[in-house]
């Protein structure tokens, strides 16, 4: 009897030992819950990158945005489907005025989206990184814009896609949570389109698409019921937006009725590469819905395979975001210089330009010249900085008029042209804070007080620009205060003697050069700019037309003739014999540098111009002599 009992117990003991050996190789879902901290950590990292490297970008995004605390503004957004998303998107975008607030709100939205995805599609802890995929794609839609921030017509873009996706996932979760009786799920699909389309636009259709897929993945699904739900989703998704188009949203182009609340990357054509993140976002959510299971296996048995998969996913996410993150150095430098110019931080602009390693753009060159002009050093130092004409690194055509031309026109006193571009772009791309700011200041300086008061009232309905606008109200009552304003008093001297508006052909730089080099004024400040722009034409006759009057002002003011003006006069005097320069008091350094330049050029006469340029630049790159002979055909835009 004892032997038999012993024989019966032996297999149990062996089995018990076997179970003890296998247990450590399994990671349960409870043990893996800490993995949910990884998506949170990823959001913290994204926030840190935003605040460290993209603060100027975020500030410009909110300047190219407008949210007014008025009932009329709300009604204006609701005239198209998806209007609620644009209303909320513009509301949240305004908080990028303080970048840390805007970034915090954006990351909180992404945190909410990840939680919704986890709940809606039953994502276990072992696949916690999966919830980062939609967030990474949404992040790309915000950071790959570049120059599109000046042309994108969708308002509140930075938040719209995130909020729309969150709503779509939440609706899909609500659908699968409903009981199957009384066709509640079928009715919910119809209501999602009927009620959601005016509010969410495209994202209501996305929600219905996810519902149509989940209909076949639920545990209690019945083929007939699932087929009905899918059919209803297809019919309602195609028909209801069309009915809305015929009755309510007739202002929307019929080809866009299924894409409202999505950005249109369209200039002369559609630039499809910018839609890739949106296509991938829809595909990822569809796959999540297709693989939904309430009884999903949550434990990890093959730890090595699982670990390598997680590592590959993390690498793909980080690499993908980094690849598509818009990293054009010129674009970010332009943003920095623009913000500094708005704050009158002229020395910062020069420091930024000096520290710039790449070939600068024409906008950067002109903003650098503006900074030097405000500091009174342009005619002495303009060519101490590397010249360049790098085009924007984008597949479409961008124009300086949209990217920084308004600021240049305003600061050079061409108020009509600044106002005109603000007005035209406001009509074309939608009204923005930047446009109203310049239209207000231009109206004040032009003496159009009634119009200026209107813009003050508009900006007073904003959160962050109300006080800024209202500080100009005293000037409307007492115009003498304008001359005491540091900014206005400088610009007043540069305003043209004739109040006119002609065509600039959207070529800001060329227009400014032609304007100042061909217009005359008694104001010394205007004459100085006329002389400097005449210098930039490299046209000898234009230069001499400006030179003698300018030289008279310099002599009467007891000032020293600027270096670059001396260099040009000495060079042109030797290139042509029409003007006698023998009695002009040139600095010895000017003469010596010229002689050295010509002698060195003779030494290199066997080289091509391209071979000579770097050799000559090392010694003479900061002179007008080098600029005249070696800087050619600069392409403006």
Coordinates of C-alpha atoms in Angstrom, one line a residue:
X1 CA 0.0 0.0 0.0
X2 CA 2.8 2.4 0.8
X3 CA 4.6 1.6 -2.4
X4 CA 1.4 2.4 -4.4
X5 CA 0.9 5.7 -2.7
X6 CA 4.4 6.7 -3.3
X7 CA 4.1 5.8 -7.0
X8 CA 1.0 7.9 -7.3
X9 CA 2.6 11.0 -5.7
X10 CA 5.8 10.9 -7.8
X11 CA 4.3 12.3 -11.0
X12 CA 2.7 15.1 -9.1
X13 CA 6.0 16.2 -7.6
X14 CA 7.7 16.0 -10.9
X15 CA 5.0 18.1 -12.5
X16 CA 5.2 20.6 -9.7
X17 CA 9.0 21.0 -10.2
X18 CA 8.4 21.5 -13.9
X19 CA 5.9 24.3 -13.3
X20 CA 8.3 26.0 -10.9
X21 CA 10.9 26.0 -13.6
X22 CA 8.6 27.5 -16.3
X23 CA 6.9 30.2 -14.2
X24 CA 9.8 32.8 -14.3
X25 CA 9.8 32.7 -18.1
X26 CA 6.3 34.3 -18.3
X27 CA 5.8 38.1 -17.8
X28 CA 2.2 38.8 -16.8
X29 CA 0.4 41.9 -17.8
X30 CA 0.4 43.0 -14.1
X31 CA 4.2 42.9 -14.1
X32 CA 4.4 44.9 -17.3
X33 CA 2.2 47.8 -16.2
X34 CA 5.2 49.9 -15.7
X35 CA 5.6 50.0 -19.5
X36 CA 2.8 52.5 -19.6
X37 CA 5.3 55.0 -18.2
X38 CA 7.2 54.8 -21.5
X39 CA 4.6 56.7 -23.6
X40 CA 4.4 59.3 -20.8
X41 CA 8.2 59.6 -20.8
X42 CA 8.1 60.0 -24.6
X43 CA 5.7 63.0 -24.2
X44 CA 8.0 64.6 -21.7
X45 CA 10.9 64.2 -24.2
X46 CA 8.8 65.7 -27.0
X47 CA 7.9 68.7 -24.7
X48 CA 11.5 69.2 -23.9
X49 CA 12.5 69.2 -27.6
X50 CA 9.7 71.6 -28.4
X51 CA 10.6 74.1 -25.7
X52 CA 14.4 73.9 -26.4
X53 CA 14.5 74.0 -30.2
X54 CA 11.1 75.2 -31.5
X55 CA 10.1 78.1 -29.2
X56 CA 10.2 80.6 -32.1
X57 CA 8.3 78.3 -34.3
X58 CA 5.6 77.8 -31.8
X59 CA 5.4 81.6 -31.2
X60 CA 5.0 82.2 -34.9
X61 CA 2.3 79.5 -35.1
X62 CA 0.2 81.4 -32.6
X63 CA 0.9 84.7 -34.4
X64 CA -0.5 83.1 -37.6
X65 CA -3.6 82.1 -35.6
X66 CA -6.6 84.1 -34.4
X67 CA -9.1 83.3 -31.7
X68 CA -11.7 86.0 -30.7
X69 CA -13.8 85.8 -27.6
X70 CA -17.0 86.8 -29.5
X71 CA -20.2 84.9 -30.5
X72 CA -19.6 86.1 -34.1
X73 CA -16.3 84.4 -34.3
X74 CA -17.9 81.1 -33.1
X75 CA -20.6 81.4 -35.8
X76 CA -17.9 82.1 -38.5
X77 CA -16.2 78.8 -37.7
X78 CA -19.4 76.9 -37.8
X79 CA -20.3 77.8 -41.4
X80 CA -18.4 74.7 -42.5
X81 CA -18.5 71.1 -41.2
X82 CA -15.8 70.4 -38.6
X83 CA -16.2 74.0 -37.5
X84 CA -16.1 73.0 -33.8
X85 CA -12.7 71.5 -34.3
X86 CA -11.3 74.6 -35.9
X87 CA -12.9 76.7 -33.1
X88 CA -11.3 74.7 -30.4
X89 CA -8.1 74.4 -32.4
X90 CA -7.7 78.1 -32.6
X91 CA -8.6 78.4 -28.9
X92 CA -5.8 76.1 -27.8
X93 CA -3.2 77.4 -30.4
X94 CA -3.4 80.9 -28.8
X95 CA -1.7 79.5 -25.7
X96 CA 1.6 79.1 -27.6
X97 CA 2.1 82.7 -26.8
X98 CA 3.6 81.2 -23.7
X99 CA 5.2 78.2 -25.3
X100 CA 5.3 76.0 -22.2
X101 CA 1.5 76.4 -21.7
X102 CA 0.7 75.5 -25.3
X103 CA 3.1 72.5 -25.3
X104 CA 1.6 71.2 -22.0
X105 CA -1.9 71.4 -23.4
X106 CA -0.8 69.6 -26.6
X107 CA 0.9 66.8 -24.6
X108 CA -2.1 66.4 -22.4
X109 CA -4.3 66.0 -25.4
X110 CA -1.9 63.3 -26.7
X111 CA -2.0 61.6 -23.3
X112 CA -5.8 61.5 -23.4
X113 CA -5.6 60.1 -26.9
X114 CA -3.2 57.3 -25.8
X115 CA -5.6 56.4 -23.0
X116 CA -8.5 56.3 -25.3
X117 CA -6.7 54.1 -27.8
X118 CA -5.8 51.7 -24.9
X119 CA -9.3 51.5 -23.8
X120 CA -11.0 51.4 -27.2
X121 CA -8.8 48.7 -28.7
X122 CA -7.9 46.9 -25.5
X123 CA -4.2 47.3 -25.8
X124 CA -2.3 45.3 -23.2
X125 CA 0.7 46.6 -21.3
X126 CA 3.2 44.5 -23.3
X127 CA 2.2 46.6 -26.4
X128 CA 2.3 50.0 -24.6
X129 CA 4.5 51.5 -27.3
X130 CA 1.8 50.8 -29.9
X131 CA -0.3 53.7 -28.5
X132 CA 2.6 56.0 -29.4
X133 CA 2.3 55.3 -33.1
X134 CA -0.8 57.6 -33.7
X135 CA 0.8 60.3 -31.5
X136 CA 4.0 60.1 -33.5
X137 CA 2.1 60.6 -36.7
X138 CA 0.2 63.5 -35.3
X139 CA 3.4 65.0 -34.0
X140 CA 4.8 64.8 -37.6
X141 CA 1.8 66.6 -39.0
X142 CA 2.7 69.6 -36.7
X143 CA 6.5 69.6 -37.1
X144 CA 6.8 68.9 -40.8
X145 CA 4.9 72.1 -41.8
X146 CA 7.8 74.5 -42.3
X147 CA 6.7 77.4 -44.6
X148 CA 3.2 76.0 -44.7
X149 CA 2.5 78.0 -41.5
X150 CA 2.2 81.0 -43.8
X151 CA -0.1 79.3 -46.4
X152 CA -2.2 76.7 -44.6
X153 CA -5.8 77.7 -44.6
X154 CA -7.0 75.2 -41.9
X155 CA -7.3 77.1 -38.7
X156 CA -6.0 75.6 -35.5
X157 CA -4.1 72.9 -37.4
X158 CA -1.8 72.1 -34.5
X159 CA -4.6 70.8 -32.4
X160 CA -7.4 69.9 -34.9
X161 CA -6.0 66.5 -35.9
X162 CA -5.3 65.4 -32.3
X163 CA -8.8 66.4 -31.1
X164 CA -10.5 64.9 -34.2
X165 CA -8.6 61.6 -33.7
X166 CA -9.4 61.6 -30.0
X167 CA -13.1 62.1 -30.8
X168 CA -13.1 59.3 -33.4
X169 CA -11.5 56.8 -31.1
X170 CA -13.8 57.8 -28.2
X171 CA -16.9 57.3 -30.5
X172 CA -15.5 53.9 -31.6
X173 CA -15.1 52.9 -28.0
X174 CA -18.7 54.0 -27.2
X175 CA -20.0 51.9 -30.2
X176 CA -18.4 48.7 -29.0
X177 CA -19.6 49.4 -25.4
X178 CA -23.2 49.5 -26.5
X179 CA -25.4 46.4 -26.1
X180 CA -26.4 44.7 -29.4
X181 CA -30.1 44.7 -28.6
X182 CA -32.6 47.1 -30.2
X183 CA -30.1 47.9 -33.0
X184 CA -28.6 50.5 -30.7
X185 CA -25.2 50.2 -32.4
X186 CA -26.7 50.7 -35.8
X187 CA -28.6 53.7 -34.6
X188 CA -25.4 55.0 -33.1
X189 CA -23.6 54.8 -36.4
X190 CA -26.2 57.0 -38.1
X191 CA -26.2 59.5 -35.2
X192 CA -22.4 59.7 -35.3
X193 CA -22.6 60.9 -38.9
X194 CA -25.7 63.0 -38.5
X195 CA -24.5 64.8 -35.4
X196 CA -20.8 64.4 -35.7
X197 CA -20.3 65.6 -39.3
X198 CA -21.1 69.2 -38.6
X199 CA -18.9 69.2 -35.5
X200 CA -16.0 66.9 -36.6
X201 CA -16.1 66.8 -40.4
X202 CA -13.8 64.0 -41.7
X203 CA -13.2 62.6 -38.2
X204 CA -16.8 61.6 -37.9
X205 CA -16.3 59.5 -41.0
X206 CA -13.2 58.0 -39.5
X207 CA -15.2 57.0 -36.4
X208 CA -17.8 55.3 -38.5
X209 CA -15.1 53.4 -40.4
X210 CA -13.7 52.1 -37.2
X211 CA -17.2 51.1 -36.1
X212 CA -17.7 49.2 -39.3
X213 CA -14.6 47.2 -38.7
X214 CA -15.3 46.6 -35.0
X215 CA -18.7 45.3 -35.9
X216 CA -16.9 42.1 -37.0
X217 CA -14.5 41.9 -34.1
X218 CA -16.9 42.0 -31.1
X219 CA -17.4 38.8 -29.1
X220 CA -21.2 39.0 -29.4
X221 CA -21.2 39.7 -33.1
X222 CA -23.9 38.2 -35.4
X223 CA -22.9 38.1 -39.1
X224 CA -26.3 39.6 -40.2
X225 CA -26.1 42.4 -37.6
X226 CA -22.5 43.1 -38.4
X227 CA -23.3 43.2 -42.1
X228 CA -26.2 45.6 -41.5
X229 CA -23.9 47.9 -39.4
X230 CA -21.2 47.9 -42.1
X231 CA -23.8 48.6 -44.8
X232 CA -25.3 51.4 -42.8
X233 CA -21.9 52.9 -42.2
X234 CA -21.1 52.9 -45.9
X235 CA -24.5 54.4 -46.9
X236 CA -24.6 57.0 -44.1
X237 CA -21.0 58.0 -44.6
X238 CA -21.5 58.6 -48.3
X239 CA -25.0 60.1 -48.2
X240 CA -25.3 62.3 -45.1
X241 CA -22.3 64.6 -45.9
X242 CA -23.8 65.1 -49.4
X243 CA -27.2 66.0 -47.9
X244 CA -25.4 68.5 -45.6
X245 CA -23.7 69.9 -48.6
X246 CA -26.9 70.4 -50.5
X247 CA -28.8 72.0 -47.5
X248 CA -26.3 73.6 -45.2
X249 CA -22.6 73.6 -46.2
X250 CA -23.0 74.7 -49.8
X251 CA -20.0 77.0 -49.5
X252 CA -17.8 73.9 -49.3
X253 CA -16.4 72.6 -52.6
X254 CA -18.1 69.4 -53.4
X255 CA -14.8 67.6 -53.9
X256 CA -13.9 68.4 -50.3
X257 CA -17.1 67.4 -48.5
X258 CA -15.5 64.2 -47.2
X259 CA -12.2 65.9 -46.1
X260 CA -13.4 68.8 -44.1
X261 CA -11.3 69.6 -41.0
X262 CA -8.3 68.1 -42.8
X263 CA -5.5 70.5 -44.1
X264 CA -5.3 71.2 -47.8
X265 CA -1.7 71.2 -48.9
X266 CA -2.5 72.8 -52.2
X267 CA -0.7 75.6 -54.1
X268 CA -0.4 75.2 -57.8
X269 CA -1.1 71.5 -57.2
X270 CA -1.6 69.1 -54.3
X271 CA 1.6 68.2 -52.5
X272 CA 0.7 64.6 -51.6
X273 CA 3.8 63.9 -49.5
X274 CA 2.3 66.1 -46.7
X275 CA -0.7 63.8 -46.5
X276 CA 1.3 60.7 -45.8
X277 CA 1.1 61.0 -42.0
X278 CA -2.7 61.3 -42.3
X279 CA -2.9 58.2 -44.5
X280 CA -0.7 56.2 -42.0
X281 CA -2.8 57.5 -39.1
X282 CA -6.0 56.1 -40.6
X283 CA -4.3 52.8 -41.5
X284 CA -2.9 52.3 -38.0
X285 CA -6.3 52.9 -36.4
X286 CA -8.0 50.6 -38.9
X287 CA -5.4 47.9 -38.1
X288 CA -6.0 48.4 -34.3
X289 CA -9.8 48.0 -34.9
X290 CA -9.2 44.9 -37.1
X291 CA -7.2 43.2 -34.4
X292 CA -9.4 44.1 -31.5
X293 CA -10.1 41.3 -29.1
X294 CA -11.6 41.5 -25.6
X295 CA -9.8 38.3 -24.6
X296 CA -6.4 39.3 -25.9
X297 CA -3.4 37.3 -24.6
X298 CA -1.6 39.8 -22.4
X299 CA 1.3 37.7 -21.0
X300 CA 4.8 37.6 -22.6
X301 CA 6.3 34.2 -23.1
X302 CA 9.0 34.7 -25.8
X303 CA 10.8 37.6 -24.0
X304 CA 13.6 37.9 -26.5
X305 CA 11.3 38.2 -29.5
X306 CA 9.1 40.6 -27.7
X307 CA 12.0 42.7 -26.5
X308 CA 13.5 42.9 -30.0
X309 CA 10.1 43.9 -31.4
X310 CA 9.7 46.7 -28.9
X311 CA 13.2 47.9 -29.7
X312 CA 12.5 48.0 -33.4
X313 CA 9.3 49.8 -32.9
X314 CA 11.0 52.4 -30.7
X315 CA 13.7 52.9 -33.3
X316 CA 11.2 53.3 -36.1
X317 CA 9.2 55.8 -34.2
X318 CA 12.2 57.9 -33.2
X319 CA 13.7 57.7 -36.6
X320 CA 10.5 58.5 -38.4
X321 CA 9.8 61.5 -36.3
X322 CA 13.4 62.8 -36.6
X323 CA 13.3 62.2 -40.4
X324 CA 10.1 64.1 -41.0
X325 CA 10.8 66.9 -38.5
X326 CA 11.4 70.0 -40.6
X327 CA 15.0 70.9 -39.9
X328 CA 15.8 73.6 -42.5
X329 CA 18.3 75.9 -40.6
X330 CA 17.4 79.0 -42.7
X331 CA 13.7 78.6 -41.8
X332 CA 14.4 78.5 -38.1
X333 CA 16.9 81.3 -38.3
X334 CA 14.4 83.5 -40.1
X335 CA 11.9 82.8 -37.3
X336 CA 14.4 83.8 -34.7
X337 CA 15.4 87.0 -36.5
X338 CA 11.7 87.9 -37.1
X339 CA 10.9 87.6 -33.4
X340 CA 14.0 89.6 -32.5
X341 CA 13.0 92.4 -34.9
X342 CA 9.5 92.5 -33.4
X343 CA 11.1 93.0 -30.0
X344 CA 13.7 95.5 -31.4
X345 CA 16.5 93.2 -30.4
X346 CA 18.8 94.3 -33.2
X347 CA 22.1 93.0 -31.8
X348 CA 20.5 89.6 -31.4
X349 CA 19.7 89.5 -35.1
X350 CA 23.3 90.2 -36.0
X351 CA 24.6 87.6 -33.6
X352 CA 22.2 85.0 -35.0
X353 CA 23.3 85.9 -38.6
X354 CA 27.0 85.6 -37.7
X355 CA 26.5 82.2 -36.0
X356 CA 24.6 80.9 -39.0
X357 CA 26.6 78.2 -40.8
X358 CA 24.6 77.6 -44.0
X359 CA 24.1 79.7 -47.1
X360 CA 21.7 82.4 -45.8
X361 CA 18.4 83.3 -47.5
X362 CA 17.6 86.7 -49.0
X363 CA 15.1 87.3 -46.2
X364 CA 17.9 86.7 -43.6
X365 CA 20.1 89.1 -45.5
X366 CA 17.5 91.8 -45.6
X367 CA 16.6 91.4 -41.9
X368 CA 20.3 91.7 -41.1
X369 CA 20.5 94.9 -43.1
X370 CA 17.4 96.2 -41.2
X371 CA 19.1 95.5 -37.9
X372 CA 22.3 97.3 -39.0
X373 CA 20.2 100.3 -40.3
X374 CA 18.4 100.6 -36.9
X375 CA 21.8 100.5 -35.2
X376 CA 23.2 103.1 -37.7
X377 CA 26.0 100.8 -39.0
X378 CA 24.6 99.5 -42.3
X379 CA 26.8 101.5 -44.6
X380 CA 29.9 100.5 -42.6
X381 CA 29.2 96.9 -41.9
X382 CA 26.7 95.6 -44.5
X383 CA 29.3 93.5 -46.3
X384 CA 31.0 92.2 -43.2
X385 CA 28.4 89.4 -43.3
X386 CA 28.2 86.5 -45.7
X387 CA 25.9 87.2 -48.6
X388 CA 23.6 84.4 -49.8
X389 CA 20.5 83.5 -51.7
X390 CA 19.5 80.1 -50.5
X391 CA 15.9 79.2 -51.6
X392 CA 13.5 77.8 -49.0
X393 CA 13.9 74.1 -48.7
X394 CA 10.4 73.2 -49.8
X395 CA 8.8 71.6 -52.9
X396 CA 6.5 74.6 -53.5
X397 CA 7.1 78.2 -54.2
X398 CA 7.2 80.5 -51.1
X399 CA 7.4 84.3 -51.4
X400 CA 9.0 86.8 -49.1
X401 CA 5.8 88.8 -49.1
X402 CA 4.2 86.1 -46.9
X403 CA 7.3 85.0 -45.0
X404 CA 8.6 88.3 -43.8
X405 CA 7.8 91.0 -46.3
X406 CA 5.1 92.7 -44.3
X407 CA 7.6 93.3 -41.5
X408 CA 10.2 94.7 -43.9
X409 CA 7.7 97.0 -45.7
X410 CA 6.5 98.3 -42.3
X411 CA 10.0 99.0 -41.0
X412 CA 11.0 100.7 -44.2
X413 CA 8.0 103.0 -44.1
X414 CA 6.1 101.5 -47.0
X415 CA 2.9 101.2 -45.0
X416 CA 0.6 100.9 -48.0
X417 CA 2.4 97.8 -49.2
X418 CA 2.4 96.3 -45.7
X419 CA -1.3 96.9 -45.3
X420 CA -2.1 95.6 -48.8
X421 CA -0.3 92.3 -48.2
X422 CA -2.0 91.9 -44.8
X423 CA -5.4 92.5 -46.4
X424 CA -4.8 90.2 -49.4
X425 CA -3.4 87.4 -47.3
X426 CA -6.2 87.8 -44.8
X427 CA -8.7 87.2 -47.5
X428 CA -6.8 84.4 -49.1
X429 CA -5.5 82.5 -46.0
X430 CA -7.7 83.7 -43.2
X431 CA -7.2 86.5 -40.7
X432 CA -4.4 86.2 -38.2
X433 CA -2.9 88.1 -35.3
X434 CA 0.1 89.2 -37.4
X435 CA -2.1 90.8 -40.0
X436 CA -4.2 92.8 -37.5
X437 CA -1.1 94.0 -35.7
X438 CA 0.4 95.5 -38.8
X439 CA -2.9 96.8 -40.1
X440 CA -3.4 98.6 -36.8
X441 CA 0.0 100.3 -36.8
X442 CA -0.2 101.2 -40.5
X443 CA -3.6 102.8 -40.0
X444 CA -2.3 104.9 -37.1
X445 CA 0.7 106.1 -39.0
X446 CA -1.5 106.9 -42.0
X447 CA -3.8 108.9 -39.9
X448 CA -6.8 106.6 -40.4
X449 CA -8.0 106.6 -36.8
X450 CA -11.4 105.2 -37.4
X451 CA -9.9 102.1 -39.1
X452 CA -7.3 101.9 -36.4
X453 CA -10.0 101.9 -33.7
X454 CA -11.7 99.0 -35.5
X455 CA -8.5 96.9 -35.3
X456 CA -7.9 97.9 -31.6
X457 CA -11.5 96.6 -30.9
X458 CA -10.8 93.3 -32.7
X459 CA -7.5 92.7 -31.0
X460 CA -9.1 93.6 -27.6
X461 CA -11.2 90.5 -28.0
X462 CA -8.1 88.3 -27.9
X463 CA -6.4 86.8 -24.8
X464 CA -2.8 88.0 -25.2
X465 CA -3.0 91.0 -27.5
X466 CA -5.7 93.1 -25.8
X467 CA -3.4 95.2 -23.7
X468 CA -0.9 95.5 -26.6
X469 CA -3.6 97.0 -28.8
X470 CA -5.1 99.3 -26.3
X471 CA -1.8 101.0 -25.6
X472 CA -2.2 102.7 -29.0
X473 CA -5.6 104.3 -28.1
X474 CA -4.0 107.5 -26.7
X475 CA -2.3 108.1 -30.0
X476 CA -5.7 108.2 -31.7
X477 CA -6.7 111.1 -29.4
X478 CA -3.4 112.9 -29.6
X479 CA -1.4 112.4 -32.8
X480 CA 1.6 114.2 -31.3
X481 CA 2.3 111.1 -29.2
X482 CA 3.2 109.3 -32.4
X483 CA 6.4 111.3 -32.7
X484 CA 7.3 110.3 -29.1
X485 CA 6.9 106.6 -29.8
X486 CA 10.4 105.1 -30.4
X487 CA 9.2 102.8 -33.2
X488 CA 6.9 105.2 -35.0
X489 CA 9.3 108.1 -34.9
X490 CA 11.9 106.1 -36.8
X491 CA 9.6 104.8 -39.4
X492 CA 8.0 108.2 -40.0
X493 CA 11.3 109.5 -41.5
X494 CA 11.3 106.6 -44.1
X495 CA 7.7 107.1 -45.4
X496 CA 7.7 108.1 -49.0
X497 CA 7.0 111.7 -49.9
X498 CA 4.1 110.6 -52.2
X499 CA 1.3 108.4 -50.8
X500 CA 0.9 105.8 -53.5
X501 CA 0.4 102.1 -54.0
X502 CA 1.7 100.4 -57.1
X503 CA 2.5 96.7 -57.9
X504 CA 5.5 95.1 -56.3
X505 CA 5.1 91.8 -58.3
X506 CA 5.5 90.0 -55.0
X507 CA 9.3 90.7 -55.1
X508 CA 9.9 92.6 -51.9
X509 CA 13.6 93.0 -52.0
X510 CA 13.7 94.2 -55.6
X511 CA 10.9 96.6 -55.0
X512 CA 12.6 98.1 -52.0
X513 CA 15.8 98.6 -53.9
X514 CA 14.0 100.2 -56.8
X515 CA 11.8 102.3 -54.5
X516 CA 14.6 103.9 -52.4
X517 CA 17.1 104.3 -55.3
X518 CA 14.6 106.2 -57.5
X519 CA 12.6 108.2 -54.9
X520 CA 13.8 111.5 -53.4
X521 CA 13.1 113.1 -50.0
X522 CA 14.5 116.0 -47.9
X523 CA 14.7 113.7 -44.9
X524 CA 18.3 112.7 -44.1
X525 CA 17.2 109.3 -42.9
X526 CA 15.4 108.6 -46.1
X527 CA 18.4 109.8 -48.1
X528 CA 20.7 107.5 -46.2
X529 CA 18.5 104.5 -47.1
X530 CA 18.3 105.7 -50.7
X531 CA 22.1 105.8 -50.8
X532 CA 22.4 102.3 -49.3
X533 CA 19.9 100.8 -51.7
X534 CA 21.5 102.6 -54.6
X535 CA 24.7 100.9 -53.6
X536 CA 23.0 97.5 -53.7
X537 CA 21.9 98.1 -57.3
X538 CA 25.6 98.0 -58.4
X539 CA 24.6 100.5 -61.0
X540 CA 27.2 103.3 -61.4
X541 CA 24.8 106.0 -62.7
X542 CA 22.2 105.3 -59.9
X543 CA 25.0 105.4 -57.3
X544 CA 26.3 108.8 -58.4
X545 CA 22.7 110.2 -58.6
X546 CA 22.4 109.6 -54.9
X547 CA 26.0 110.2 -53.8
X548 CA 26.5 113.9 -54.0
X549 CA 23.4 114.9 -52.1
X550 CA 24.2 112.3 -49.5
X551 CA 27.8 113.5 -49.3
X552 CA 26.5 117.0 -48.7
X553 CA 24.4 115.9 -45.8
X554 CA 27.3 114.0 -44.3
X555 CA 29.5 117.0 -44.6
X556 CA 27.0 119.4 -43.1
X557 CA 26.3 117.0 -40.3
X558 CA 30.0 116.7 -39.5
X559 CA 29.9 112.9 -39.9
X560 CA 32.4 110.5 -41.4
X561 CA 31.6 109.1 -44.8
X562 CA 30.7 105.4 -44.3
X563 CA 33.2 102.8 -45.4
X564 CA 31.2 101.0 -48.0
X565 CA 30.1 104.3 -49.7
X566 CA 33.8 105.3 -49.9
X567 CA 34.7 101.9 -51.4
X568 CA 32.0 102.2 -54.0
X569 CA 32.9 105.8 -54.9
X570 CA 36.6 104.9 -55.2
X571 CA 35.9 101.8 -57.3
X572 CA 33.4 103.6 -59.6
X573 CA 35.8 106.5 -60.0
X574 CA 38.4 104.1 -61.4
X575 CA 36.0 102.1 -63.5
X576 CA 34.7 105.2 -65.3
X577 CA 36.3 108.6 -65.9
X578 CA 33.0 110.5 -65.8
X579 CA 33.4 111.6 -62.1
X580 CA 36.6 113.2 -60.8
X581 CA 37.4 111.6 -57.5
X582 CA 40.9 112.9 -57.1
X583 CA 39.8 115.6 -54.6
X584 CA 37.6 113.4 -52.5
X585 CA 39.0 112.7 -49.0
X586 CA 39.1 108.9 -49.0
X587 CA 40.5 107.1 -46.0
X588 CA 44.0 105.7 -46.5
X589 CA 42.7 102.2 -45.7
X590 CA 40.1 102.4 -48.5
X591 CA 42.8 103.2 -51.0
X592 CA 45.2 100.6 -49.7
X593 CA 42.6 97.9 -49.7
X594 CA 41.6 98.8 -53.3
X595 CA 45.1 98.6 -54.5
X596 CA 45.7 95.3 -52.6
X597 CA 42.5 93.9 -54.1
X598 CA 43.4 94.7 -57.6
X599 CA 47.0 93.4 -57.2
X600 CA 45.8 90.1 -55.7
X601 CA 43.2 89.7 -58.5
X602 CA 46.0 90.0 -61.0
X603 CA 47.9 87.3 -59.2
X604 CA 45.0 84.9 -59.6
X605 CA 44.1 85.9 -63.2
X606 CA 44.8 82.4 -64.4
X607 CA 42.0 81.0 -62.2
X608 CA 38.3 80.9 -63.0
X609 CA 36.0 83.2 -61.1
X610 CA 34.7 80.3 -59.0
X611 CA 38.2 79.3 -58.1
X612 CA 39.1 82.8 -57.2
X613 CA 36.1 83.5 -54.9
X614 CA 37.2 81.6 -51.8
X615 CA 40.7 82.9 -52.1
X616 CA 39.6 86.5 -52.4
X617 CA 36.9 86.2 -49.8
X618 CA 39.4 85.3 -47.1
X619 CA 41.0 88.7 -47.4
X620 CA 38.4 91.0 -49.1
X621 CA 35.0 89.4 -48.3
X622 CA 34.0 92.3 -46.1
X623 CA 34.5 94.9 -48.8
X624 CA 32.3 96.3 -51.5
X625 CA 35.1 95.5 -54.0
X626 CA 34.5 91.8 -53.4
X627 CA 30.7 92.3 -53.5
X628 CA 30.8 94.1 -56.8
X629 CA 33.0 91.6 -58.7
X630 CA 32.1 88.3 -57.1
X631 CA 28.6 88.4 -55.9
X632 CA 26.3 88.0 -58.9
X633 CA 22.8 87.0 -59.8
X634 CA 21.4 86.8 -56.3
X635 CA 18.0 85.2 -56.6
X636 CA 15.3 86.9 -54.6
X637 CA 11.8 85.5 -54.1

